[in-house]
Amino acid sequence: MEGNEAVAEGAIAGGCRAFFGYPITPQSQIPEYMSWRMPQVGGIYLQAESEVAAINMVYGAAAAGARVMTSSSSPGISLMQEGLSYMLGAEITGVVVDIARGGPGLGNIGAAQSDYWITTRGAGHGDGSTLVLAPYSVQELHDITAESFELSERFRLPVTVLGDAYLGQMREPCLLRPVGDAPLARQLGWTVGGGLEGRDRHIVNSLWTNLEVMEQMNLRMADRLARAKAELTRWEEYGAPEPEIVLCAYGIMARVCETVVDWCLERGIAAKLFRPISLVPFPDQAIRSLAGRAKHCLVVELSLGQFIEDIRLSVQGLCPVSHYGRTGGVVCTPEDVLDHVVEILGR
Amino acid sequence: MRGEPIYECPEALTDTPLRYCPGCTHGIAHRLVAETIDQLGVRDRTVAVASVGCSVYAYEYFNTDSVQAAHGRAPAVATGIKRVRPDAVVFTYQGDGDLAAIGLGEVLQAATRAENITVIFINNGVFGMTRGQMAPTTLLGQKTTTTPAGRTVAEAGFPLDVCRILDQIDGVAYLSRETAIDPKHVMRAQKAVRKAFQAQLDGLGFSLVEILSTCPHCWHMSPIEALEHVRTEVIARYPLKVFRDPYAEKPSADSGATRTE
């Protein structure tokens, strides 16, 4: 199954019954798939007139109690920032999938990881962040997308699933989760439109003109992010138990670095892959612990240096942190990464 | 001796004091919408979508479930609500800065989709909350804080007539331009609002009522002068008209006719 299709089936398995989308390569297969699949499961599909409209439809549908998703790619994600900020401010749920491509600007349709900052450093203006999860296989795209809806509701935060052009368009075996019955919309303690009988009216709103009330709202969101840090922080390690060098990579570059670690071990180099799965919350303690025992951290990413900032902040100088990245849709090969490892270690 | 009350606050309005300036007809428009909701008996399933601008606090005034939308995005937000809650009665309440400027795309596309929602469009020709900058609907020659010498075609183009644009869109079920400058027009406007909501209840598609409103503060007029300005100047540029009415008794003869005032 293709990664984009696995995302769509994952959403359906996760109870998503409303999808608002807009075509953009390399993720157009998601709205295409949803356009025929959603009616089959009693859901609704709507092609919005823009990414701006799509995310605001998500906002409305989430406010009305739907498990709802949109998907896009880098330039479209830029346009969705406005709506995401409102969703954060209004404390509502929803899932956004970013199958990222090269940029800035219109860029290209190659795989890139240069959306790290736009997805992890908040969502639009204001003082908050969505949860950000970064799968590295078709199976994980499926599973993480499915789970995102429950996570979004548990923490009352939108969830961003961050993939890239390679992940979205590659084909791998995928064990699909069962699709159960799910309602178009549910009435939760804060949702609108489910009928006013027996309850107070609900207001979904992000306007807080009282400064202290606004601050309290932001602090409430910070508390939920802190709770997510305790409950949701995820990463994987692969390779030597006591590494001399730690390769730090997520998403598609973690796939490449798994190969590099295998090659290193064959050469007698104690290498380990550190792969964050949750980018927000970031597994800072895990990489700090590894860095305290290693000689070097090599950050490998498809950007000129975004992910490395979180590694540096986490490592806090316990060992040198260096960077190898390609940009603009060019992908680092295992050979390139191995060369950097050899150069760093001097052998 | 006390008799039966002949005038009460609609149930669909809260008792929150309105923040609107003296002489602004937002308050009348709120009441028209609230009375309609009461008359149709749909308050328990109505969702108001408040916008940005002077009407941003609509969620505090309408005694219904409410969502506050980003500037111009109310029709998209309403679409999301309506699609997953088809039984809900969903309306947006938007000013001209919101709907005719940043939000023109959203309202046109919602109309094109025949989205089964109702839009209440308050047109006072300026960005009121931000103290009176030019809006797309600002009249030629009208002085605003960003057209200090008066709006000219050379600098800012022509005033935008939203209803004339919408009148070309197949998905529009009900469309009318009204005002609230005197009791006669208020009563006409109420009929229009009622029909717009009825069109949604009947699943006929997109409905919109434009209400030519006043902004005495930004217009630098007294409330009386502002009402007269609408009567003499604004209506001349934006004639009152029922553009589309699926409930008209004689659709061929009257519904498309411009009323002469």
Coordinates of C-alpha atoms in Angstrom, one line a residue:
Chain A
M1 CA 0.0 0.0 0.0
E2 CA 1.1 3.5 -0.7
G3 CA 2.0 5.7 2.2
N4 CA -0.7 8.3 1.4
E5 CA -3.3 5.6 1.2
A6 CA -2.1 4.2 4.5
V7 CA -2.7 7.6 6.0
A8 CA -6.2 7.7 4.7
E9 CA -7.1 4.2 5.9
G10 CA -5.5 5.0 9.3
A11 CA -7.7 8.0 9.7
I12 CA -10.8 6.0 8.9
A13 CA -9.7 3.3 11.4
G14 CA -9.2 6.1 13.9
G15 CA -12.8 7.2 13.6
C16 CA -12.3 10.1 11.2
R17 CA -15.6 10.7 9.4
A18 CA -15.0 14.1 8.0
F19 CA -12.2 15.2 5.6
F20 CA -11.6 18.6 4.0
G21 CA -8.8 18.8 1.6
Y22 CA -7.2 20.6 -1.3
P23 CA -4.9 19.0 -3.9
I24 CA -1.2 19.5 -3.7
T25 CA 1.6 17.1 -4.7
P26 CA 2.9 14.8 -3.1
Q27 CA -0.2 14.2 -1.0
S28 CA -3.1 14.5 -3.5
Q29 CA -3.7 10.7 -3.1
I30 CA -5.0 11.3 0.4
P31 CA -8.0 13.5 -0.7
E32 CA -8.5 11.3 -3.8
Y33 CA -8.7 8.3 -1.6
M34 CA -10.9 9.9 0.9
S35 CA -13.3 11.1 -1.9
W36 CA -14.5 7.6 -2.6
R37 CA -13.7 5.9 0.8
M38 CA -15.5 8.3 3.1
P39 CA -19.0 7.9 1.7
Q40 CA -18.4 4.1 2.1
V41 CA -18.0 4.5 5.9
G42 CA -20.8 7.1 6.4
G43 CA -18.4 10.0 6.4
I44 CA -18.2 13.2 4.4
Y45 CA -15.6 14.4 2.0
L46 CA -15.3 18.0 0.7
Q47 CA -12.8 19.5 -1.6
A48 CA -12.3 23.0 -0.2
E49 CA -11.5 26.0 -2.4
S50 CA -8.1 26.6 -0.7
E51 CA -6.0 25.3 2.2
V52 CA -7.2 28.3 4.1
A53 CA -10.8 27.2 3.7
A54 CA -9.9 23.6 4.3
I55 CA -8.4 24.2 7.7
N56 CA -11.3 26.4 8.7
M57 CA -13.8 23.7 7.7
V58 CA -11.8 21.4 9.9
Y59 CA -12.1 24.0 12.7
G60 CA -15.9 24.1 12.2
A61 CA -16.3 20.4 12.0
A62 CA -14.1 19.8 15.0
A63 CA -16.1 22.4 16.9
A64 CA -19.2 20.4 16.0
G65 CA -17.8 17.2 17.4
A66 CA -16.4 15.4 14.4
R67 CA -13.2 13.4 14.2
V68 CA -11.8 15.4 11.3
M69 CA -8.7 15.6 9.2
T70 CA -7.1 17.6 6.5
S71 CA -3.8 16.9 4.6
S72 CA -1.5 19.1 2.6
S73 CA 2.1 19.7 1.7
S74 CA 4.5 22.4 2.6
P75 CA 3.1 25.5 0.8
G76 CA -0.4 24.4 1.8
I77 CA 0.7 24.0 5.4
S78 CA 1.9 27.6 5.4
L79 CA -1.6 28.7 4.4
M80 CA -3.2 26.5 7.2
Q81 CA -1.3 28.2 9.9
E82 CA -4.0 30.8 10.5
G83 CA -6.7 28.1 11.1
L84 CA -4.3 26.0 13.3
S85 CA -3.7 29.0 15.5
Y86 CA -7.4 29.4 16.0
M87 CA -7.9 25.7 16.7
L88 CA -5.2 26.0 19.4
G89 CA -6.8 29.1 20.8
A90 CA -10.2 27.6 20.9
E91 CA -8.9 24.4 22.5
I92 CA -10.3 22.1 19.9
T93 CA -9.2 18.9 18.1
G94 CA -8.3 17.8 14.6
V95 CA -5.5 16.2 12.6
V96 CA -3.3 17.7 10.0
V97 CA -1.1 15.6 7.8
D98 CA 1.9 17.3 6.2
I99 CA 3.5 15.3 3.4
A100 CA 6.4 17.7 3.1
R101 CA 8.3 18.7 -0.1
G102 CA 11.1 21.0 -1.0
G103 CA 11.0 24.7 -0.5
P104 CA 10.8 27.6 0.4
G105 CA 8.2 29.0 -2.0
L106 CA 6.6 26.7 -4.4
G107 CA 9.7 24.6 -4.2
N108 CA 9.4 21.2 -5.7
I109 CA 7.9 17.9 -5.0
G110 CA 11.0 16.2 -3.7
A111 CA 11.2 14.9 -0.2
A112 CA 12.4 17.4 2.4
Q113 CA 12.3 17.8 6.1
S114 CA 12.4 21.6 6.1
D115 CA 8.9 21.9 7.6
Y116 CA 10.4 21.0 11.0
W117 CA 10.2 24.5 12.3
I118 CA 6.8 25.4 10.9
T119 CA 5.3 22.3 12.4
T120 CA 7.2 22.2 15.8
R121 CA 7.6 25.8 16.5
G122 CA 4.0 26.5 17.1
A123 CA 1.1 26.6 14.7
G124 CA 0.6 30.1 13.3
H125 CA 0.9 33.0 15.6
G126 CA 0.6 32.8 19.3
D127 CA 2.0 30.9 22.2
G128 CA 1.3 27.3 21.7
S129 CA 1.9 24.2 19.6
T130 CA 0.2 21.2 18.1
L131 CA 1.4 17.8 19.0
V132 CA 3.7 16.6 16.2
L133 CA 4.3 13.0 15.3
A134 CA 6.8 11.8 12.7
P135 CA 6.3 8.3 11.3
Y136 CA 9.1 6.6 9.3
S137 CA 7.3 3.8 7.4
V138 CA 4.0 3.1 5.7
Q139 CA 2.9 1.0 8.6
E140 CA 3.7 3.9 11.0
L141 CA 1.9 6.4 8.8
H142 CA -1.1 4.2 9.2
D143 CA -0.9 3.5 12.9
I144 CA 0.1 7.0 14.0
T145 CA -2.6 8.7 11.9
A146 CA -5.2 6.3 13.4
E147 CA -4.0 7.0 16.9
S148 CA -3.8 10.8 16.3
F149 CA -7.6 11.3 16.7
E150 CA -7.7 9.9 20.2
L151 CA -4.5 11.8 21.2
S152 CA -6.0 15.0 19.9
E153 CA -9.0 14.5 22.1
R154 CA -7.1 13.4 25.1
F155 CA -4.9 16.5 25.1
R156 CA -7.4 18.9 23.5
L157 CA -4.7 19.9 21.0
P158 CA -4.5 19.5 17.2
V159 CA -2.1 16.8 16.0
T160 CA 0.3 17.2 13.1
V161 CA 1.5 14.1 11.4
L162 CA 4.7 15.0 9.6
G163 CA 5.7 12.9 6.7
D164 CA 7.5 13.7 3.4
A165 CA 7.3 13.0 -0.3
Y166 CA 9.2 9.7 0.0
L167 CA 7.0 8.3 2.8
G168 CA 3.8 9.5 1.2
Q169 CA 4.5 7.9 -2.2
M170 CA 6.5 4.7 -1.3
R171 CA 4.8 1.4 -1.2
E172 CA 5.3 -1.1 1.6
P173 CA 3.3 -3.9 3.2
C174 CA 0.9 -2.5 5.8
L175 CA -1.3 -4.3 8.2
L176 CA -4.6 -2.3 8.3
R177 CA -6.4 -1.6 11.5
P178 CA -10.0 -2.6 11.6
V179 CA -12.6 0.0 10.6
G180 CA -15.4 0.1 13.1
D181 CA -18.6 2.1 13.2
A182 CA -18.0 5.7 14.0
P183 CA -20.5 8.6 14.1
L184 CA -20.2 11.7 11.9
A185 CA -20.1 13.8 15.0
R186 CA -20.3 13.3 18.7
Q187 CA -21.5 15.6 21.5
L188 CA -18.6 16.3 23.8
G189 CA -18.5 18.6 26.8
W190 CA -17.5 21.6 24.6
T191 CA -18.9 20.9 21.1
V192 CA -21.6 22.9 19.3
G193 CA -24.6 21.9 17.3
G194 CA -25.7 18.7 19.1
G195 CA -28.8 20.2 20.5
L196 CA -29.2 22.4 23.5
E197 CA -31.6 20.3 25.5
G198 CA -30.3 19.6 29.0
R199 CA -27.1 21.6 28.8
D200 CA -25.8 25.1 28.7
R201 CA -24.9 26.6 25.4
H202 CA -21.3 26.0 24.2
I203 CA -19.0 28.7 22.8
V204 CA -15.9 27.8 20.8
N205 CA -13.8 30.9 20.8
S206 CA -10.2 32.1 20.9
L207 CA -10.8 35.8 21.8
W208 CA -9.7 36.6 25.3
T209 CA -9.5 40.4 25.7
N210 CA -8.7 40.2 29.4
L211 CA -5.0 39.8 29.5
E212 CA -4.9 37.6 32.6
V213 CA -7.6 35.4 31.1
M214 CA -5.6 35.1 27.9
E215 CA -2.5 34.2 29.9
Q216 CA -4.5 31.6 31.8
M217 CA -5.6 30.1 28.5
N218 CA -2.1 29.8 27.3
L219 CA -0.9 28.3 30.6
R220 CA -3.7 25.8 30.3
M221 CA -2.4 24.8 26.9
A222 CA 1.1 24.6 28.3
D223 CA -0.1 22.3 31.0
R224 CA -1.6 20.0 28.4
L225 CA 1.6 20.0 26.4
A226 CA 3.5 19.2 29.7
R227 CA 1.1 16.3 30.3
A228 CA 1.7 15.1 26.7
K229 CA 5.4 15.2 27.4
A230 CA 4.9 12.8 30.3
E231 CA 2.5 10.5 28.6
L232 CA 3.3 10.7 24.9
T233 CA 7.0 11.2 24.4
R234 CA 8.2 8.6 22.0
W235 CA 11.4 7.6 20.4
E236 CA 13.3 4.5 19.2
E237 CA 16.9 3.5 19.4
Y238 CA 18.6 1.1 17.1
G239 CA 22.2 -0.3 17.1
A240 CA 25.1 -0.5 19.6
P241 CA 24.0 -0.6 23.2
E242 CA 26.9 1.8 24.2
P243 CA 27.5 4.0 21.1
E244 CA 30.5 6.0 20.4
I245 CA 28.5 7.9 17.8
V246 CA 24.7 8.6 17.8
L247 CA 23.0 9.3 14.5
C248 CA 20.0 11.5 15.1
A249 CA 17.3 11.3 12.4
Y250 CA 13.5 11.1 12.1
G251 CA 11.1 10.2 9.3
I252 CA 12.6 9.1 6.0
M253 CA 16.2 9.9 7.1
A254 CA 15.8 7.5 10.0
R255 CA 15.3 4.7 7.4
V256 CA 18.5 5.7 5.7
C257 CA 20.4 5.9 8.9
E258 CA 19.3 2.4 10.0
T259 CA 21.3 1.2 7.0
V260 CA 24.2 3.3 8.0
V261 CA 24.1 1.9 11.5
D262 CA 24.2 -1.6 10.1
W263 CA 27.2 -0.8 8.0
C264 CA 28.9 0.9 10.9
L265 CA 28.4 -2.2 13.1
E266 CA 29.9 -4.4 10.3
R267 CA 33.0 -2.2 10.4
G268 CA 33.3 -2.3 14.1
I269 CA 32.0 1.2 14.7
A270 CA 29.6 1.4 17.7
A271 CA 26.9 3.4 16.2
K272 CA 23.3 4.0 17.3
L273 CA 20.3 5.6 15.7
F274 CA 18.2 7.9 17.9
R275 CA 14.9 8.4 16.2
P276 CA 12.3 10.7 17.7
I277 CA 8.7 9.6 16.9
S278 CA 7.1 12.5 18.8
L279 CA 8.7 15.8 17.8
V280 CA 6.4 17.7 20.0
P281 CA 6.8 16.6 22.8
F282 CA 10.5 16.1 22.1
P283 CA 12.3 13.2 23.8
D284 CA 15.0 15.4 25.1
Q285 CA 15.9 13.3 28.1
A286 CA 16.5 10.2 25.9
I287 CA 19.0 11.9 23.6
R288 CA 20.6 13.7 26.5
S289 CA 21.2 10.4 28.2
L290 CA 22.7 8.9 25.1
A291 CA 24.8 11.9 24.4
G292 CA 26.3 11.7 27.9
R293 CA 27.8 8.3 27.1
A294 CA 28.7 8.9 23.4
K295 CA 31.6 10.8 21.8
H296 CA 29.6 12.5 19.1
C297 CA 26.1 13.1 17.8
L298 CA 25.6 13.4 14.1
V299 CA 22.3 14.9 13.1
V300 CA 21.1 13.9 9.6
E301 CA 18.1 15.7 8.2
L302 CA 16.7 16.9 4.8
S303 CA 17.2 20.5 5.7
L304 CA 20.1 22.9 6.3
G305 CA 19.6 22.7 10.0
Q306 CA 16.2 22.7 11.8
F307 CA 15.9 19.4 13.7
I308 CA 19.5 19.9 14.9
E309 CA 18.3 22.8 17.1
D310 CA 16.3 20.4 19.3
I311 CA 19.2 18.0 19.5
R312 CA 21.5 20.7 20.6
L313 CA 19.1 22.0 23.1
S314 CA 18.7 18.5 24.5
V315 CA 22.3 17.5 24.5
Q316 CA 23.3 20.7 26.3
G317 CA 27.0 20.4 25.3
L318 CA 27.5 16.9 26.7
C319 CA 29.2 16.0 23.5
P320 CA 29.9 17.6 20.1
V321 CA 26.8 17.8 17.8
S322 CA 27.4 18.1 14.0
H323 CA 25.1 18.2 11.1
Y324 CA 24.8 16.6 7.7
G325 CA 21.8 17.6 5.6
R326 CA 20.7 18.0 2.0
T327 CA 18.0 20.4 1.0
G328 CA 15.7 21.3 -1.8
G329 CA 14.4 17.7 -2.2
V330 CA 17.8 16.1 -2.5
V331 CA 18.1 13.0 -0.2
C332 CA 21.2 12.0 1.8
T333 CA 22.4 8.5 0.7
P334 CA 23.6 6.0 3.2
E335 CA 27.1 6.2 1.6
D336 CA 27.1 10.0 2.2
V337 CA 26.2 9.6 5.8
L338 CA 28.7 6.8 6.4
D339 CA 31.5 9.0 4.9
H340 CA 30.6 11.7 7.5
V341 CA 30.7 9.1 10.3
V342 CA 34.1 7.9 9.2
E343 CA 35.4 11.5 8.9
I344 CA 34.1 12.4 12.4
L345 CA 35.6 9.4 14.1
G346 CA 38.8 9.5 12.0
R347 CA 38.5 5.9 10.8
Chain B
M1 CA -53.2 47.6 35.2
R2 CA -50.6 45.4 33.6
G3 CA -51.6 43.5 30.4
E4 CA -49.8 41.0 28.3
P5 CA -46.4 42.1 27.2
I6 CA -46.2 43.2 23.6
Y7 CA -42.4 43.5 23.5
E8 CA -39.9 41.2 25.1
C9 CA -36.3 40.3 24.7
P10 CA -36.1 37.3 22.3
E11 CA -35.1 34.1 24.0
A12 CA -32.3 33.8 21.4
L13 CA -30.6 36.8 22.8
T14 CA -28.7 36.8 26.1
D15 CA -29.0 39.6 28.5
T16 CA -25.5 40.8 27.8
P17 CA -25.4 44.5 27.1
L18 CA -24.5 45.2 23.5
R19 CA -21.2 47.0 23.0
Y20 CA -22.3 48.7 19.7
C21 CA -22.1 52.5 19.4
P22 CA -25.2 54.6 19.7
G23 CA -26.9 54.8 16.4
C24 CA -25.4 51.7 15.0
T25 CA -28.0 49.3 13.6
H26 CA -26.1 46.1 14.5
G27 CA -28.4 45.8 17.5
I28 CA -31.5 45.9 15.4
A29 CA -30.0 43.2 13.1
H30 CA -29.2 41.1 16.1
R31 CA -32.8 41.3 17.3
L32 CA -34.1 40.4 13.8
V33 CA -32.0 37.3 13.8
A34 CA -32.9 36.3 17.3
E35 CA -36.6 36.9 16.8
T36 CA -36.4 34.7 13.7
I37 CA -34.7 31.9 15.6
D38 CA -37.5 32.2 18.2
Q39 CA -40.3 32.2 15.7
L40 CA -38.9 29.2 13.9
G41 CA -38.4 27.4 17.2
V42 CA -34.9 26.3 16.4
R43 CA -32.8 27.9 19.1
D44 CA -31.8 24.6 20.6
R45 CA -30.2 23.5 17.3
T46 CA -28.8 26.8 16.1
V47 CA -25.1 27.5 15.8
A48 CA -24.0 31.1 15.3
V49 CA -20.7 31.7 13.7
A50 CA -19.3 35.0 14.8
S51 CA -16.7 36.8 12.7
V52 CA -14.1 39.4 13.3
G53 CA -14.8 43.1 13.5
C54 CA -17.5 44.9 15.5
S55 CA -19.7 41.7 15.5
V56 CA -16.9 39.6 17.0
Y57 CA -18.9 39.4 20.2
A58 CA -22.0 37.9 18.5
Y59 CA -21.3 34.7 20.5
E60 CA -21.9 36.6 23.7
Y61 CA -25.2 38.0 22.4
F62 CA -26.9 35.1 20.7
N63 CA -28.3 32.6 23.2
T64 CA -27.2 29.7 21.0
D65 CA -24.2 27.5 20.5
S66 CA -21.5 29.6 18.9
V67 CA -18.2 29.5 17.2
Q68 CA -15.9 32.5 16.6
A69 CA -14.2 32.3 13.2
A70 CA -11.1 33.9 11.8
H71 CA -11.4 37.1 9.7
G72 CA -13.4 36.2 6.6
R73 CA -13.5 32.5 7.3
A74 CA -17.0 32.2 8.8
P75 CA -18.5 30.6 5.7
A76 CA -15.8 27.9 5.7
V77 CA -16.3 27.3 9.5
A78 CA -20.0 27.2 9.0
T79 CA -19.5 24.7 6.2
G80 CA -17.6 22.4 8.5
I81 CA -20.3 22.6 11.2
K82 CA -23.2 22.1 8.8
R83 CA -21.6 19.2 7.0
V84 CA -21.1 17.2 10.1
R85 CA -24.3 18.5 11.8
P86 CA -26.8 18.6 9.0
D87 CA -29.7 19.1 11.4
A88 CA -28.2 22.2 12.9
V89 CA -29.3 25.6 11.8
V90 CA -26.0 27.4 11.0
F91 CA -25.7 31.1 10.3
T92 CA -22.8 33.5 10.0
Y93 CA -22.9 37.1 11.1
Q94 CA -20.3 39.1 9.2
G95 CA -19.5 42.7 8.4
D96 CA -18.4 44.1 5.1
G97 CA -14.7 44.2 6.1
D98 CA -15.0 40.6 7.0
L99 CA -17.1 39.3 4.1
A100 CA -16.4 41.6 1.2
A101 CA -12.7 42.0 1.7
I102 CA -10.7 39.1 3.2
G103 CA -13.6 36.7 3.2
L104 CA -15.0 37.3 -0.3
G105 CA -13.6 33.9 -1.5
E106 CA -15.1 31.9 1.3
V107 CA -18.6 33.4 0.9
L108 CA -18.6 33.0 -2.9
Q109 CA -17.4 29.4 -2.7
A110 CA -19.9 28.6 0.0
A111 CA -22.7 30.0 -2.2
T112 CA -21.3 28.1 -5.2
R113 CA -21.5 24.9 -3.3
A114 CA -25.1 25.7 -2.4
E115 CA -24.0 25.3 1.1
N116 CA -27.1 25.1 3.2
I117 CA -26.2 27.9 5.6
T118 CA -27.5 31.5 6.2
V119 CA -25.3 34.5 6.0
I120 CA -26.3 37.8 7.7
F121 CA -24.1 40.5 6.0
I122 CA -23.9 43.8 7.8
N123 CA -22.7 46.5 5.3
N124 CA -21.8 49.8 6.8
G125 CA -19.1 50.6 4.3
V126 CA -16.1 50.8 6.6
F127 CA -13.9 48.7 8.8
G128 CA -15.7 49.9 11.9
M129 CA -13.9 48.2 14.8
T130 CA -10.5 49.3 13.6
R131 CA -11.9 52.9 13.5
G132 CA -13.1 53.5 10.0
Q133 CA -10.6 52.4 7.3
M134 CA -11.8 52.0 3.7
A135 CA -13.7 48.8 3.0
P136 CA -14.5 47.3 -0.5
T137 CA -18.0 48.7 0.0
T138 CA -16.9 52.2 0.8
L139 CA -18.7 54.7 -1.5
L140 CA -16.8 56.8 -4.1
G141 CA -15.9 60.1 -2.5
Q142 CA -16.4 58.8 1.0
K143 CA -13.7 59.9 3.4
T144 CA -12.3 57.2 5.7
T145 CA -9.1 57.0 7.7
T146 CA -7.3 55.4 4.7
T147 CA -9.0 57.5 2.0
P148 CA -8.7 60.9 3.7
A149 CA -9.5 62.8 0.5
G150 CA -12.4 60.5 -0.3
R151 CA -12.3 57.2 -2.2
T152 CA -11.4 57.6 -5.8
V153 CA -11.5 55.0 -8.6
A154 CA -7.9 55.8 -9.5
E155 CA -6.6 54.8 -6.0
A156 CA -9.0 52.2 -4.8
G157 CA -11.4 51.1 -7.6
F158 CA -15.1 50.9 -7.4
P159 CA -17.4 49.9 -4.5
L160 CA -18.1 46.2 -4.4
D161 CA -21.7 45.0 -4.7
V162 CA -21.7 41.6 -3.1
C163 CA -25.3 40.8 -3.9
R164 CA -24.9 41.5 -7.6
I165 CA -22.0 39.0 -7.6
L166 CA -23.9 36.4 -5.7
D167 CA -26.9 36.9 -7.9
Q168 CA -25.0 35.1 -10.6
I169 CA -24.3 32.0 -8.6
D170 CA -26.6 29.1 -9.1
G171 CA -26.3 27.8 -5.5
V172 CA -27.9 30.8 -4.0
A173 CA -31.5 30.1 -2.8
Y174 CA -32.4 33.3 -1.1
L175 CA -30.8 36.7 -1.6
S176 CA -32.0 40.1 -0.5
R177 CA -30.6 43.5 0.4
E178 CA -32.4 45.3 3.2
T179 CA -31.8 48.1 5.7
A180 CA -32.9 48.9 9.2
I181 CA -33.1 52.7 9.1
D182 CA -36.8 53.0 10.1
P183 CA -39.6 50.7 11.3
K184 CA -40.9 50.0 7.7
H185 CA -37.5 48.8 6.6
V186 CA -37.0 46.9 9.8
M187 CA -40.2 44.9 9.2
R188 CA -39.1 44.2 5.6
A189 CA -35.7 43.1 6.8
Q190 CA -37.3 40.8 9.3
K191 CA -39.3 39.1 6.6
A192 CA -36.0 38.7 4.6
V193 CA -34.2 37.2 7.5
R194 CA -37.1 34.8 8.2
K195 CA -37.1 33.6 4.6
A196 CA -33.4 33.2 4.6
F197 CA -33.5 30.9 7.6
Q198 CA -36.6 29.1 6.2
A199 CA -34.7 28.4 3.0
Q200 CA -32.0 26.7 5.1
L201 CA -34.6 24.7 7.0
D202 CA -36.1 23.6 3.7
G203 CA -32.7 22.6 2.4
L204 CA -32.8 24.9 -0.5
G205 CA -29.2 26.0 -0.4
F206 CA -27.3 29.2 0.4
S207 CA -29.1 32.2 1.7
L208 CA -27.9 35.7 2.5
V209 CA -29.4 38.9 3.7
E210 CA -27.4 42.1 3.3
I211 CA -28.4 44.8 5.7
L212 CA -27.2 48.3 4.9
S213 CA -26.1 49.5 8.3
T214 CA -24.8 52.7 9.9
C215 CA -21.6 53.7 11.5
P216 CA -22.1 57.1 13.0
H217 CA -18.8 57.0 14.8
C218 CA -16.6 56.3 11.7
W219 CA -18.8 58.4 9.5
H220 CA -18.5 61.4 11.8
M221 CA -22.2 61.8 11.8
S222 CA -25.0 61.9 14.5
P223 CA -27.2 58.8 14.6
I224 CA -29.9 60.7 12.8
E225 CA -27.5 62.0 10.1
A226 CA -26.2 58.4 9.6
L227 CA -29.7 57.1 9.0
E228 CA -30.4 59.8 6.5
H229 CA -27.0 59.1 4.8
V230 CA -28.1 55.5 4.3
R231 CA -31.5 56.7 3.0
T232 CA -30.1 59.2 0.5
E233 CA -26.6 58.0 -0.4
V234 CA -26.0 54.4 0.4
I235 CA -29.2 53.0 -1.0
A236 CA -28.6 55.0 -4.2
R237 CA -25.4 52.9 -4.7
Y238 CA -26.8 49.7 -3.2
P239 CA -30.5 49.6 -4.1
L240 CA -32.7 47.6 -1.8
K241 CA -33.8 44.5 -3.7
V242 CA -35.0 41.0 -3.3
F243 CA -32.7 39.3 -5.7
R244 CA -33.9 35.7 -5.1
D245 CA -36.9 34.5 -3.2
P246 CA -38.1 30.9 -3.5
Y247 CA -41.2 31.8 -1.5
A248 CA -42.3 34.8 -3.6
E249 CA -45.9 34.6 -4.7
K250 CA -45.3 36.1 -8.1
P251 CA -41.6 35.2 -8.8
S252 CA -41.7 36.5 -12.4
A253 CA -43.2 39.9 -11.7
D254 CA -42.0 41.2 -8.3
S255 CA -39.1 39.3 -6.9
G256 CA -36.5 40.7 -9.2
A257 CA -37.8 44.2 -9.2
T258 CA -35.8 47.0 -7.5
R259 CA -37.8 48.8 -4.9
T260 CA -38.0 52.5 -5.3
E261 CA -37.7 54.4 -2.1

